[in-house]
XYZ file of N, CA, C and O in Angstrom:
428
model
N 9.012 21.117 -4.294
C 9.878 21.224 -3.146
C 10.842 20.043 -3.124
O 10.460 18.913 -3.367
N 12.121 20.311 -2.840
C 13.114 19.258 -2.787
C 13.791 19.273 -1.420
O 13.974 20.311 -0.812
N 14.177 18.060 -0.961
C 14.891 17.919 0.307
C 16.024 16.927 0.101
O 15.786 15.799 -0.331
N 17.240 17.338 0.376
C 18.414 16.490 0.174
C 18.485 15.934 -1.247
O 18.840 14.782 -1.459
N 18.069 16.714 -2.215
C 18.177 16.318 -3.606
C 17.025 15.484 -4.133
O 17.021 15.090 -5.283
N 16.045 15.177 -3.299
C 14.915 14.384 -3.780
C 13.603 15.020 -3.340
O 13.579 15.926 -2.517
N 12.515 14.526 -3.887
C 11.200 15.037 -3.540
C 10.689 14.239 -2.338
O 10.669 13.005 -2.385
N 10.295 14.891 -1.254
C 9.813 14.157 -0.075
C 8.448 13.524 -0.331
O 7.739 13.892 -1.264
N 8.108 12.551 0.494
C 6.798 11.918 0.394
C 5.718 12.968 0.594
O 5.821 13.839 1.448
N 4.665 12.872 -0.192
C 3.617 13.884 -0.168
C 2.690 13.752 1.026
O 2.228 14.741 1.559
N 2.409 12.536 1.477
C 1.463 12.337 2.561
C 1.981 11.314 3.562
O 2.682 10.380 3.204
N 1.581 11.501 4.807
C 1.941 10.605 5.896
C 0.654 10.089 6.523
O -0.260 10.871 6.800
N 0.583 8.775 6.751
C -0.530 8.180 7.490
C -0.095 8.115 8.942
O 0.919 7.504 9.265
N -0.847 8.757 9.812
C -0.547 8.728 11.245
C -1.789 8.306 12.000
O -2.848 8.913 11.863
N -1.619 7.250 12.778
C -2.699 6.810 13.662
C -2.052 6.129 14.843
O -1.409 5.091 14.697
N -2.201 6.708 16.020
C -1.547 6.166 17.207
C -0.045 6.168 17.015
O 0.536 7.163 16.609
N 0.583 5.031 17.279
C 2.038 4.902 17.144
C 2.461 4.565 15.721
O 3.644 4.504 15.421
N 1.506 4.349 14.821
C 1.821 3.955 13.445
C 1.953 5.176 12.548
O 1.054 6.008 12.475
N 3.087 5.271 11.870
C 3.337 6.334 10.903
C 3.975 5.710 9.668
O 5.012 5.065 9.764
N 3.331 5.864 8.522
C 3.885 5.369 7.263
C 3.675 6.430 6.188
O 2.693 7.159 6.206
N 4.621 6.514 5.270
C 4.574 7.514 4.204
C 3.927 6.926 2.956
O 4.075 5.746 2.664
N 3.224 7.766 2.224
C 2.597 7.363 0.972
C 3.224 8.173 -0.151
O 3.165 9.399 -0.151
N 3.848 7.472 -1.079
C 4.510 8.132 -2.198
C 3.520 8.465 -3.301
O 3.505 9.568 -3.813
N 2.683 7.480 -3.653
C 1.680 7.725 -4.682
C 0.585 6.678 -4.645
O 0.805 5.550 -4.208
N -0.582 7.068 -5.105
C -1.661 6.111 -5.343
C -1.404 5.482 -6.699
O -0.950 6.149 -7.623
N -1.675 4.204 -6.800
C -1.383 3.490 -8.036
C -2.525 3.622 -9.033
O -3.690 3.438 -8.671
N -2.192 3.908 -10.282
C -3.241 3.882 -11.315
C -3.658 2.434 -11.532
O -2.869 1.505 -11.315
N -4.880 2.223 -11.939
C -5.358 0.866 -12.169
C -4.484 0.164 -13.201
O -4.035 -0.952 -13.000
N -4.227 0.850 -14.296
C -3.327 0.342 -15.333
C -2.320 1.434 -15.676
O -2.678 2.590 -15.764
N -1.088 1.026 -15.888
C -0.047 1.986 -16.233
C -0.036 2.206 -17.741
O -0.156 1.252 -18.512
N 0.104 3.458 -18.148
C 0.201 3.758 -19.572
C 1.600 3.487 -20.095
O 1.790 3.239 -21.258
N 2.580 3.561 -19.210
C 3.952 3.271 -19.619
C 4.432 2.058 -18.815
O 3.632 1.228 -18.417
N 5.698 1.994 -18.532
C 6.252 0.849 -17.818
C 6.223 1.043 -16.308
O 6.795 0.264 -15.573
N 5.546 2.060 -15.820
C 5.466 2.327 -14.394
C 4.619 1.301 -13.655
O 3.919 0.486 -14.248
N 4.674 1.352 -12.347
C 3.915 0.448 -11.500
C 2.437 0.783 -11.555
O 2.048 1.945 -11.523
N 1.617 -0.248 -11.659
C 0.168 -0.070 -11.642
C -0.426 -1.036 -10.628
O 0.214 -2.017 -10.226
N -1.653 -0.785 -10.216
C -2.331 -1.668 -9.274
C -2.503 -3.061 -9.875
O -2.226 -4.070 -9.223
N -2.948 -3.137 -11.114
C -3.146 -4.440 -11.756
C -1.820 -5.173 -11.961
O -1.738 -6.381 -11.779
N -0.776 -4.454 -12.323
C 0.540 -5.079 -12.501
C 1.080 -5.635 -11.197
O 1.611 -6.753 -11.158
N 0.947 -4.868 -10.115
C 1.407 -5.340 -8.805
C 0.597 -6.548 -8.367
O 1.137 -7.527 -7.847
N -0.713 -6.504 -8.584
C -1.575 -7.622 -8.213
C -1.189 -8.889 -8.991
O -1.042 -9.956 -8.406
N -1.009 -8.764 -10.274
C -0.624 -9.930 -11.091
C 0.691 -10.533 -10.600
O 0.828 -11.746 -10.474
N 1.659 -9.674 -10.325
C 2.967 -10.140 -9.895
C 2.913 -10.806 -8.525
O 3.435 -11.904 -8.337
N 2.278 -10.160 -7.561
C 2.301 -10.649 -6.183
C 1.320 -11.778 -5.914
O 1.591 -12.646 -5.087
N 0.182 -11.775 -6.577
C -0.854 -12.770 -6.281
C -0.879 -13.881 -7.322
O -0.807 -15.057 -6.991
N -0.968 -13.531 -8.575
C -1.145 -14.549 -9.606
C 0.155 -15.264 -9.978
O 0.163 -16.468 -10.142
N 1.256 -14.528 -10.087
C 2.510 -15.141 -10.526
C 3.330 -15.708 -9.370
O 3.748 -16.854 -9.396
N 3.571 -14.888 -8.329
C 4.452 -15.303 -7.244
C 3.719 -15.840 -6.020
O 4.345 -16.374 -5.117
N 2.393 -15.680 -5.979
C 1.554 -16.168 -4.877
C 2.086 -15.743 -3.510
O 2.158 -16.533 -2.580
N 2.440 -14.470 -3.387
C 3.001 -13.945 -2.142
C 1.924 -13.685 -1.101
O 2.132 -13.938 0.072
N 0.793 -13.161 -1.497
C -0.292 -12.986 -0.539
C -1.632 -13.341 -1.158
O -1.744 -13.541 -2.357
N -2.674 -13.471 -0.327
C -3.975 -13.962 -0.802
C -4.617 -13.056 -1.848
O -4.370 -11.852 -1.891
N -5.481 -13.629 -2.684
C -6.090 -12.879 -3.782
C -7.067 -11.789 -3.351
O -7.409 -10.940 -4.146
N -7.502 -11.779 -2.109
C -8.448 -10.749 -1.662
C -7.758 -9.455 -1.237
O -8.415 -8.473 -0.913
N -6.428 -9.407 -1.236
C -5.693 -8.179 -0.932
C -5.297 -7.500 -2.241
O -4.611 -8.090 -3.073
N -5.747 -6.262 -2.423
C -5.504 -5.548 -3.681
C -4.683 -4.279 -3.409
O -5.030 -3.477 -2.542
N -3.582 -4.070 -4.143
C -2.729 -2.891 -3.936
C -3.378 -1.617 -4.476
O -4.004 -1.625 -5.530
N -3.217 -0.516 -3.722
C -3.775 0.752 -4.197
C -2.807 1.924 -4.047
O -3.025 2.988 -4.611
N -1.716 1.745 -3.298
C -0.740 2.832 -3.123
C 0.620 2.220 -2.794
O 0.721 1.031 -2.483
N 1.660 3.053 -2.855
C 3.023 2.596 -2.599
C 3.780 3.681 -1.836
O 3.507 4.874 -2.002
N 4.731 3.251 -0.984
C 5.586 4.235 -0.315
C 6.866 4.418 -1.118
O 7.045 3.789 -2.164
N 7.766 5.257 -0.652
C 8.989 5.552 -1.391
C 9.932 4.374 -1.537
O 10.789 4.360 -2.415
N 9.786 3.353 -0.691
C 10.661 2.185 -0.743
C 10.067 0.999 -1.480
O 10.639 -0.082 -1.494
N 8.896 1.179 -2.079
C 8.268 0.102 -2.826
C 7.342 -0.783 -2.008
O 6.851 -1.792 -2.499
N 7.100 -0.425 -0.751
C 6.148 -1.170 0.060
C 4.735 -0.777 -0.361
O 4.462 0.396 -0.601
N 3.867 -1.768 -0.435
C 2.530 -1.537 -0.969
C 1.472 -1.402 0.121
O 1.523 -2.097 1.133
N 0.508 -0.533 -0.127
C -0.693 -0.427 0.697
C -1.743 -1.292 0.022
O -1.964 -1.190 -1.192
N -2.376 -2.164 0.795
C -3.332 -3.133 0.264
C -4.683 -2.964 0.944
O -4.744 -2.672 2.140
N -5.739 -3.180 0.198
C -7.084 -3.171 0.769
C -7.603 -4.606 0.754
O -7.420 -5.332 -0.225
N -8.220 -5.007 1.868
C -8.802 -6.341 1.990
C -10.204 -6.299 1.401
O -11.131 -5.772 2.013
N -10.363 -6.831 0.211
C -11.634 -6.762 -0.514
C -12.707 -7.675 0.065
O -13.869 -7.541 -0.279
N -12.358 -8.559 0.932
C -13.357 -9.443 1.533
C -13.903 -8.879 2.848
O -14.930 -9.328 3.331
N -13.228 -7.913 3.441
C -13.693 -7.353 4.712
C -14.780 -6.318 4.451
O -14.811 -5.673 3.406
N -15.650 -6.166 5.410
C -16.791 -5.265 5.253
C -16.364 -3.807 5.084
O -16.955 -3.069 4.304
N -15.328 -3.388 5.816
C -14.902 -1.992 5.750
C -13.697 -1.764 4.847
O -13.196 -0.665 4.729
N -13.202 -2.816 4.185
C -12.023 -2.671 3.327
C -10.783 -2.391 4.146
O -10.120 -1.368 3.963
N -10.462 -3.292 5.076
C -9.311 -3.115 5.961
C -8.041 -2.838 5.148
O -7.834 -3.424 4.085
N -7.207 -1.941 5.664
C -5.991 -1.526 4.956
C -4.760 -2.105 5.653
O -4.656 -2.074 6.877
N -3.839 -2.620 4.842
C -2.578 -3.195 5.311
C -1.428 -2.556 4.545
O -1.607 -2.034 3.452
N -0.235 -2.650 5.127
C 0.997 -2.308 4.412
C 1.781 -3.604 4.280
O 1.938 -4.351 5.253
N 2.264 -3.883 3.073
C 3.084 -5.063 2.819
C 4.536 -4.617 2.705
O 4.898 -3.852 1.817
N 5.365 -5.071 3.658
C 6.791 -4.746 3.670
C 7.522 -5.792 2.840
O 7.663 -6.939 3.260
N 7.992 -5.445 1.670
C 8.609 -6.423 0.767
C 9.951 -6.932 1.257
O 10.402 -7.991 0.828
N 10.629 -6.224 2.164
C 11.936 -6.652 2.662
C 11.847 -7.578 3.871
O 12.863 -8.103 4.305
N 10.674 -7.763 4.430
C 10.504 -8.583 5.625
C 10.071 -9.998 5.238
O 8.986 -10.189 4.714
N 10.900 -11.001 5.516
C 10.519 -12.363 5.166
C 9.393 -12.913 6.066
O 8.577 -13.698 5.635
N 9.361 -12.509 7.311
C 8.327 -12.934 8.267
C 7.537 -11.705 8.703
O 8.073 -10.601 8.757
N 6.275 -11.907 9.027
C 5.449 -10.806 9.544
C 5.526 -9.572 8.649
O 5.813 -8.471 9.109
N 5.269 -9.759 7.360
C 5.434 -8.651 6.421
C 4.157 -7.867 6.139
O 4.160 -6.960 5.330
N 3.049 -8.192 6.815
C 1.815 -7.424 6.662
C 1.515 -6.660 7.942
O 1.406 -7.258 9.011
N 1.411 -5.362 7.826
C 1.058 -4.523 8.961
C -0.396 -4.105 8.812
O -0.762 -3.460 7.832
N -1.212 -4.484 9.769
C -2.624 -4.102 9.787
C -2.709 -2.673 10.324
O -2.355 -2.423 11.473
N -3.152 -1.741 9.504
C -3.268 -0.347 9.949
C -4.501 -0.122 10.817
O -4.691 0.964 11.354
N -5.331 -1.137 10.947
C -6.524 -1.094 11.801
C -7.447 0.063 11.445
O -7.926 0.789 12.301
N -7.659 0.186 10.142
C -8.550 1.222 9.621
C -9.131 0.724 8.299
O -8.468 -0.016 7.575
N -10.363 1.090 8.024
C -10.984 0.745 6.752
C -10.564 1.739 5.676
O -10.061 2.828 5.962
N -10.796 1.385 4.429
C -10.357 2.216 3.307
C -11.001 3.602 3.321
O -10.356 4.596 3.014
N -12.262 3.714 3.706
C -12.926 5.027 3.728
C -12.293 5.940 4.775
O -12.065 7.126 4.518
N -11.986 5.384 5.947
C -11.378 6.190 7.011
C -9.884 6.412 6.804
O -9.302 7.341 7.354
N -9.248 5.542 6.017
C -7.813 5.646 5.756
C -7.435 7.056 5.296
O -6.470 7.647 5.760
N -8.210 7.608 4.393
C -7.900 8.912 3.809
C -7.971 10.032 4.837
O -7.289 11.044 4.695
N -8.770 9.882 5.889
C -8.883 10.931 6.904
C -7.654 11.019 7.790
O -7.443 12.030 8.446
N -6.840 9.970 7.818
C -5.623 9.965 8.630
C -4.398 10.490 7.882
O -3.308 10.533 8.441
N -4.568 10.873 6.634
C -3.422 11.382 5.865
C -3.171 12.845 6.167
O -4.100 13.640 6.273
N -1.900 13.178 6.299
C -1.501 14.576 6.509
C -0.351 14.862 5.556
O 0.450 13.992 5.244
N -0.272 16.087 5.082
C 0.834 16.464 4.215
C 2.133 16.402 4.993
O 2.187 16.735 6.161
N 3.168 15.923 4.308
C 4.488 15.788 4.942
C 5.113 17.145 5.158
O 4.820 18.097 4.520
């Protein structure tokens, strides 16, 4: 399905007033030059030190914003990292990773 010449986001996370689109889940390692979870982690945490090492990327929206899981939290709290925001660039979705999937709806 195409809309305005492009493919729309496949899933939307909706919880309360928060709505964010999910373009794709990231593969652990990319077979080609595409984005992977390990590549994003290396770039953001190890090389550029943008956010703490306990946040691990697992999905991305259409604009390149990453969904991160907090590996130190008991329920695997989920955040969205807005790469264009210099301040306050982490949005706490206030949901654990297991429950995160239940809030997804097809676009």
